mmCIF file of C-alpha atoms in Angstrom:
data_model
loop_
_atom_site.group_PDB
_atom_site.id
_atom_site.type_symbol
_atom_site.label_atom_id
_atom_site.label_comp_id
_atom_site.label_asym_id
_atom_site.label_seq_id
_atom_site.Cartn_x
_atom_site.Cartn_y
_atom_site.Cartn_z
ATOM 1 C CA MET A 1 -0.109 -0.004 -0.004
ATOM 2 C CA THR A 2 1.487 3.431 -0.937
ATOM 3 C CA LYS A 3 2.113 6.178 1.468
ATOM 4 C CA ARG A 4 -0.658 8.243 -0.080
ATOM 5 C CA LYS A 5 -3.249 5.523 0.364
ATOM 6 C CA ASN A 6 -2.184 4.972 4.030
ATOM 7 C CA MET A 7 -2.483 8.715 4.529
ATOM 8 C CA ILE A 8 -6.004 8.765 3.073
ATOM 9 C CA ILE A 9 -7.111 5.809 5.306
ATOM 10 C CA SER A 10 -5.599 7.521 8.350
ATOM 11 C CA LEU A 11 -7.202 10.836 7.488
ATOM 12 C CA VAL A 12 -10.665 9.061 7.307
ATOM 13 C CA ILE A 13 -10.147 7.303 10.697
ATOM 14 C CA ASN A 14 -8.879 10.544 12.325
ATOM 15 C CA ILE A 15 -11.948 12.434 11.070
ATOM 16 C CA VAL A 16 -14.201 9.698 12.437
ATOM 17 C CA ILE A 17 -12.457 9.869 15.783
ATOM 18 C CA VAL A 18 -12.916 13.627 16.021
ATOM 19 C CA LEU A 19 -16.563 13.677 14.814
ATOM 20 C CA VAL A 20 -17.713 10.800 17.021
ATOM 21 C CA THR A 21 -15.924 12.045 20.074
ATOM 22 C CA ALA A 22 -17.379 15.500 19.561
ATOM 23 C CA GLY A 23 -20.821 13.960 19.140
ATOM 24 C CA VAL A 24 -20.507 11.881 22.358
ATOM 25 C CA VAL A 25 -19.348 14.824 24.361
ATOM 26 C CA ILE A 26 -22.164 17.098 23.115
ATOM 27 C CA SER A 27 -24.626 14.366 23.858
ATOM 28 C CA TYR A 28 -23.812 14.713 27.538
ATOM 29 C CA PHE A 29 -25.374 18.100 27.515
ATOM 30 C CA LEU A 30 -28.408 16.951 25.594
ATOM 31 C CA GLY A 31 -29.745 14.509 28.215
ATOM 32 C CA ASN A 32 -27.447 11.549 27.741
ATOM 33 C CA ASP A 33 -26.399 10.717 31.347
ATOM 34 C CA GLY A 34 -25.556 7.073 30.632
ATOM 35 C CA GLU A 35 -26.012 3.907 32.638
ATOM 36 C CA TYR A 36 -24.731 5.556 35.782
ATOM 37 C CA HIS A 37 -26.639 8.838 35.493
ATOM 38 C CA ILE A 38 -23.550 10.982 35.498
ATOM 39 C CA PRO A 39 -24.160 14.809 35.358
ATOM 40 C CA PRO A 40 -22.518 16.555 32.194
ATOM 41 C CA ASN A 41 -20.042 18.605 34.143
ATOM 42 C CA PHE A 42 -18.886 15.572 36.184
ATOM 43 C CA ARG A 43 -18.001 13.747 32.878
ATOM 44 C CA PHE A 44 -14.897 15.882 32.612
ATOM 45 C CA CYS A 45 -13.668 14.547 35.902
ATOM 46 C CA LEU A 46 -13.581 11.064 34.328
ATOM 47 C CA PHE A 47 -10.358 9.855 32.699
ATOM 48 C CA THR A 48 -12.497 8.182 30.077
ATOM 49 C CA THR A 49 -13.775 11.505 28.825
ATOM 50 C CA ASP A 50 -10.544 13.354 29.173
ATOM 51 C CA SER A 51 -8.439 10.655 27.410
ATOM 52 C CA ASN A 52 -10.936 10.528 24.402
ATOM 53 C CA ILE A 53 -10.896 14.347 24.058
ATOM 54 C CA LEU A 54 -7.038 14.297 24.158
ATOM 55 C CA CYS A 55 -7.089 11.527 21.474
ATOM 56 C CA ALA A 56 -9.588 13.418 19.373
ATOM 57 C CA LEU A 57 -7.406 16.563 19.593
ATOM 58 C CA SER A 58 -4.316 14.519 18.462
ATOM 59 C CA ALA A 59 -6.478 13.035 15.676
ATOM 60 C CA LEU A 60 -7.413 16.504 14.626
ATOM 61 C CA VAL A 61 -3.904 17.605 14.508
ATOM 62 C CA MET A 62 -2.917 14.567 12.376
ATOM 63 C CA ALA A 63 -5.861 15.111 10.017
ATOM 64 C CA VAL A 64 -4.808 18.725 9.395
ATOM 65 C CA PHE A 65 -1.324 17.734 8.493
ATOM 66 C CA GLU A 66 -2.433 14.694 6.549
ATOM 67 C CA ALA A 67 -4.733 16.873 4.414
ATOM 68 C CA ARG A 68 -1.819 19.176 3.919
ATOM 69 C CA TYR A 69 0.336 16.306 2.788
ATOM 70 C CA LEU A 70 -2.313 15.010 0.329
ATOM 71 C CA LYS A 71 -2.616 18.542 -1.180
ATOM 72 C CA THR A 72 1.005 19.735 -1.174
ATOM 73 C CA GLY A 73 3.219 16.750 -0.375
ATOM 74 C CA ARG A 74 4.672 18.496 2.730
ATOM 75 C CA GLU A 75 5.803 15.915 5.374
ATOM 76 C CA ILE A 76 3.988 15.474 8.643
ATOM 77 C CA PRO A 77 5.926 16.979 11.643
ATOM 78 C CA LYS A 78 7.202 14.395 14.053
ATOM 79 C CA ALA A 79 5.446 16.413 16.905
ATOM 80 C CA ALA A 80 2.146 15.493 15.437
ATOM 81 C CA VAL A 81 2.974 11.853 15.364
ATOM 82 C CA VAL A 82 4.268 11.906 18.918
ATOM 83 C CA PHE A 83 0.949 13.743 19.996
ATOM 84 C CA LYS A 84 -0.971 11.011 18.392
ATOM 85 C CA LEU A 85 1.135 8.340 20.355
ATOM 86 C CA ILE A 86 0.214 10.333 23.564
ATOM 87 C CA GLY A 87 -3.511 10.483 22.712
ATOM 88 C CA SER A 88 -3.564 6.781 21.594
ATOM 89 C CA THR A 89 -1.812 5.551 24.772
ATOM 90 C CA ALA A 90 -4.291 7.519 26.914
ATOM 91 C CA VAL A 91 -7.339 5.782 25.334
ATOM 92 C CA ALA A 92 -5.559 2.460 25.312
ATOM 93 C CA LEU A 93 -5.177 2.845 29.130
ATOM 94 C CA THR A 94 -8.952 3.581 29.266
ATOM 95 C CA PHE A 95 -9.646 0.295 27.359
ATOM 96 C CA VAL A 96 -7.343 -1.803 29.536
ATOM 97 C CA VAL A 97 -8.598 -0.350 32.865
ATOM 98 C CA VAL A 98 -12.282 -0.957 31.709
ATOM 99 C CA VAL A 99 -11.616 -4.474 30.409
ATOM 100 C CA VAL A 100 -9.371 -5.721 33.261
ATOM 101 C CA PHE A 101 -10.609 -3.729 36.307
ATOM 102 C CA LEU A 102 -13.876 -1.784 35.982
ATOM 103 C CA GLY A 103 -15.701 -4.256 33.800
ATOM 104 C CA PRO A 104 -15.362 -7.144 36.343
ATOM 105 C CA LEU A 105 -16.101 -4.702 39.148
ATOM 106 C CA MET A 106 -19.031 -2.828 37.740
ATOM 107 C CA GLY A 107 -20.325 -5.130 34.872
ATOM 108 C CA PHE A 108 -19.170 -5.572 31.286
ATOM 109 C CA VAL A 109 -22.533 -4.804 29.760
ATOM 110 C CA SER A 110 -22.758 -1.236 31.016
ATOM 111 C CA MET A 111 -19.000 -0.493 31.094
ATOM 112 C CA VAL A 112 -18.163 -1.696 27.662
ATOM 113 C CA PHE A 113 -21.237 -2.068 25.617
ATOM 114 C CA GLY A 114 -23.714 0.324 27.294
ATOM 115 C CA GLY A 115 -24.589 3.419 25.104
ATOM 116 C CA THR A 116 -21.701 5.745 24.404
ATOM 117 C CA SER A 117 -19.425 3.495 26.472
ATOM 118 C CA PHE A 118 -19.007 1.282 23.428
ATOM 119 C CA TYR A 119 -17.230 4.071 21.638
ATOM 120 C CA MET A 120 -15.425 5.715 24.523
ATOM 121 C CA HIS A 121 -14.197 2.478 26.107
ATOM 122 C CA PHE A 122 -13.856 0.199 23.150
ATOM 123 C CA SER A 123 -14.085 1.159 19.501
ATOM 124 C CA GLY A 124 -12.506 4.610 19.923
ATOM 125 C CA PRO A 125 -9.318 3.216 21.520
ATOM 126 C CA ILE A 126 -9.221 0.534 18.770
ATOM 127 C CA LEU A 127 -9.549 3.143 15.998
ATOM 128 C CA ALA A 128 -6.766 5.163 17.494
ATOM 129 C CA PHE A 129 -4.468 2.037 17.843
ATOM 130 C CA VAL A 130 -5.092 0.929 14.272
ATOM 131 C CA SER A 131 -4.573 4.390 12.660
ATOM 132 C CA PHE A 132 -1.344 5.089 14.713
ATOM 133 C CA CYS A 133 0.239 1.709 14.415
ATOM 134 C CA PHE A 134 -0.535 0.853 10.825
ATOM 135 C CA PHE A 135 -1.306 4.047 8.792
ATOM 136 C CA GLU A 136 0.652 6.942 10.363
ATOM 137 C CA ASN A 137 4.031 5.443 9.789
ATOM 138 C CA VAL A 138 6.058 8.561 8.733
ATOM 139 C CA HIS A 139 8.414 8.799 11.644
ATOM 140 C CA HIS A 140 10.430 6.526 13.885
ATOM 141 C CA ILE A 141 9.576 7.169 17.574
ATOM 142 C CA SER A 142 12.436 6.947 20.082
ATOM 143 C CA LYS A 143 12.164 5.525 23.580
ATOM 144 C CA ARG A 144 12.774 9.077 24.992
ATOM 145 C CA LEU A 145 9.709 10.521 23.037
ATOM 146 C CA MET A 146 7.762 7.493 24.061
ATOM 147 C CA LEU A 147 7.977 8.460 27.695
ATOM 148 C CA MET A 148 5.884 11.549 26.895
ATOM 149 C CA SER A 149 2.896 9.165 26.737
ATOM 150 C CA LEU A 150 3.072 9.019 30.523
ATOM 151 C CA ILE A 151 2.238 12.812 30.866
ATOM 152 C CA PRO A 152 -1.560 12.599 30.734
ATOM 153 C CA THR A 153 -1.737 9.720 33.247
ATOM 154 C CA ILE A 154 0.618 11.499 35.674
ATOM 155 C CA LEU A 155 -1.334 14.754 35.362
ATOM 156 C CA TYR A 156 -4.667 12.977 35.981
ATOM 157 C CA ALA A 157 -3.186 10.958 38.868
ATOM 158 C CA ILE A 158 -2.033 14.073 40.642
ATOM 159 C CA VAL A 159 -5.539 15.736 40.235
ATOM 160 C CA TYR A 160 -7.377 12.485 41.153
ATOM 161 C CA LEU A 161 -5.242 11.797 44.376
ATOM 162 C CA THR A 162 -5.515 15.435 45.445
ATOM 163 C CA MET A 163 -9.341 15.496 45.027
ATOM 164 C CA VAL A 164 -9.915 12.023 46.569
ATOM 165 C CA LEU A 165 -7.242 11.863 49.355
ATOM 166 C CA ILE A 166 -6.137 15.437 50.255
ATOM 167 C CA ILE A 167 -9.402 17.372 49.855
ATOM 168 C CA GLY A 168 -11.853 14.536 50.159
ATOM 169 C CA GLU A 169 -15.541 14.229 49.328
ATOM 170 C CA GLU A 170 -16.758 15.882 52.447
ATOM 171 C CA ASN A 171 -14.725 18.927 51.643
ATOM 172 C CA GLY A 172 -15.909 19.297 48.071
ATOM 173 C CA GLY A 173 -13.479 16.881 46.435
ATOM 174 C CA TRP A 174 -14.274 13.631 44.666
ATOM 175 C CA TYR A 175 -15.390 10.316 46.010
ATOM 176 C CA ASP A 176 -13.195 7.371 44.895
ATOM 177 C CA PHE A 177 -15.196 6.568 41.853
ATOM 178 C CA TYR A 178 -12.550 4.370 40.258
ATOM 179 C CA SER A 179 -12.013 2.522 43.455
ATOM 180 C CA PHE A 180 -8.241 3.062 43.357
ATOM 181 C CA ASN A 181 -8.002 3.684 46.894
ATOM 182 C CA MET A 182 -9.705 0.488 47.839
ATOM 183 C CA GLY A 183 -8.299 -0.806 51.072
ATOM 184 C CA GLY A 184 -6.161 2.327 51.306
ATOM 185 C CA PHE A 185 -3.779 0.967 48.672
ATOM 186 C CA TRP A 186 -3.794 4.046 46.354
ATOM 187 C CA TYR A 187 0.011 3.800 46.049
ATOM 188 C CA LEU A 188 -0.087 0.220 44.640
ATOM 189 C CA SER A 189 -2.903 1.111 42.178
ATOM 190 C CA SER A 190 -1.116 4.319 41.134
ATOM 191 C CA THR A 191 2.156 2.398 40.502
ATOM 192 C CA ALA A 192 0.275 -0.207 38.537
ATOM 193 C CA ILE A 193 -1.428 2.362 36.352
ATOM 194 C CA MET A 194 1.925 4.084 35.600
ATOM 195 C CA LEU A 195 3.379 0.711 34.711
ATOM 196 C CA VAL A 196 0.538 -0.174 32.429
ATOM 197 C CA THR A 197 0.662 3.206 30.738
ATOM 198 C CA LEU A 198 4.353 2.803 30.094
ATOM 199 C CA GLY A 199 3.771 -0.718 28.802
ATOM 200 C CA LEU A 200 1.023 0.416 26.513
ATOM 201 C CA GLY A 201 3.228 3.236 25.181
ATOM 202 C CA ALA A 202 5.951 0.775 24.521
ATOM 203 C CA VAL A 203 3.681 -1.631 22.704
ATOM 204 C CA LEU A 204 2.248 1.171 20.461
ATOM 205 C CA ARG A 205 5.719 2.362 19.802
ATOM 206 C CA PHE A 206 6.952 -1.064 18.940
ATOM 207 C CA VAL A 207 4.209 -1.901 16.547
ATOM 208 C CA HIS A 208 4.384 1.650 14.909
ATOM 209 C CA ASN A 209 8.204 1.483 14.465
ATOM 210 C CA LYS A 210 8.095 -2.002 13.109
ATOM 211 C CA ARG A 211 5.598 -1.030 10.560
ATOM 212 C CA THR A 212 7.393 2.182 9.783
ATOM 213 C CA LYS A 213 10.631 0.297 9.139
ATOM 214 C CA LYS A 214 8.884 -2.176 6.795
ATOM 215 C CA LEU A 215 7.252 0.535 4.782
ATOM 216 C CA LYS A 216 10.501 2.399 4.430
ATOM 217 C CA ALA A 217 12.539 -0.636 3.556
#
């Protein structure tokens, strides 16, 4: 498959990611409170929403540069590819946490297949993985740059632990809606989440780089 065909497929996928994510977020303000009846504003406290918005932003950036490439032939900046890695890793973490932890804890039907959860927890992350790993192979990603995929998780962890442990629900903070402090073991769950994020970033980088090397051979 030629580079141009790859770019077209990636552009289509990225546009889908942007449009569907925007549609889902807008639906929250139009009466869609989901299986757990979550208020619209509280949606933005959830890593699911934040990671999908981040991924959509990275897809939008990629789409802009892909459209420019198809029109002018100008190369896509490496920064755009790294940004897409960051966004793709974030939604991959959402996928893994739901499938491995929240699904068994709260029920797979609602967490994975209920309403907009099907996109935000399942199909959206898969689209991001496919587009980044198999169709956006224009730059090799170094291990150093791959570490940037940890940034969203680190920032969210700081906010989450501050709101749950330091401020607390009784003082206007958050209740432990992800159950990461179950049994008081927040430090173990935090470490596990960081390691999983790093592992996911490494997997995405490995598949992406392997495909990139093959296409450039």
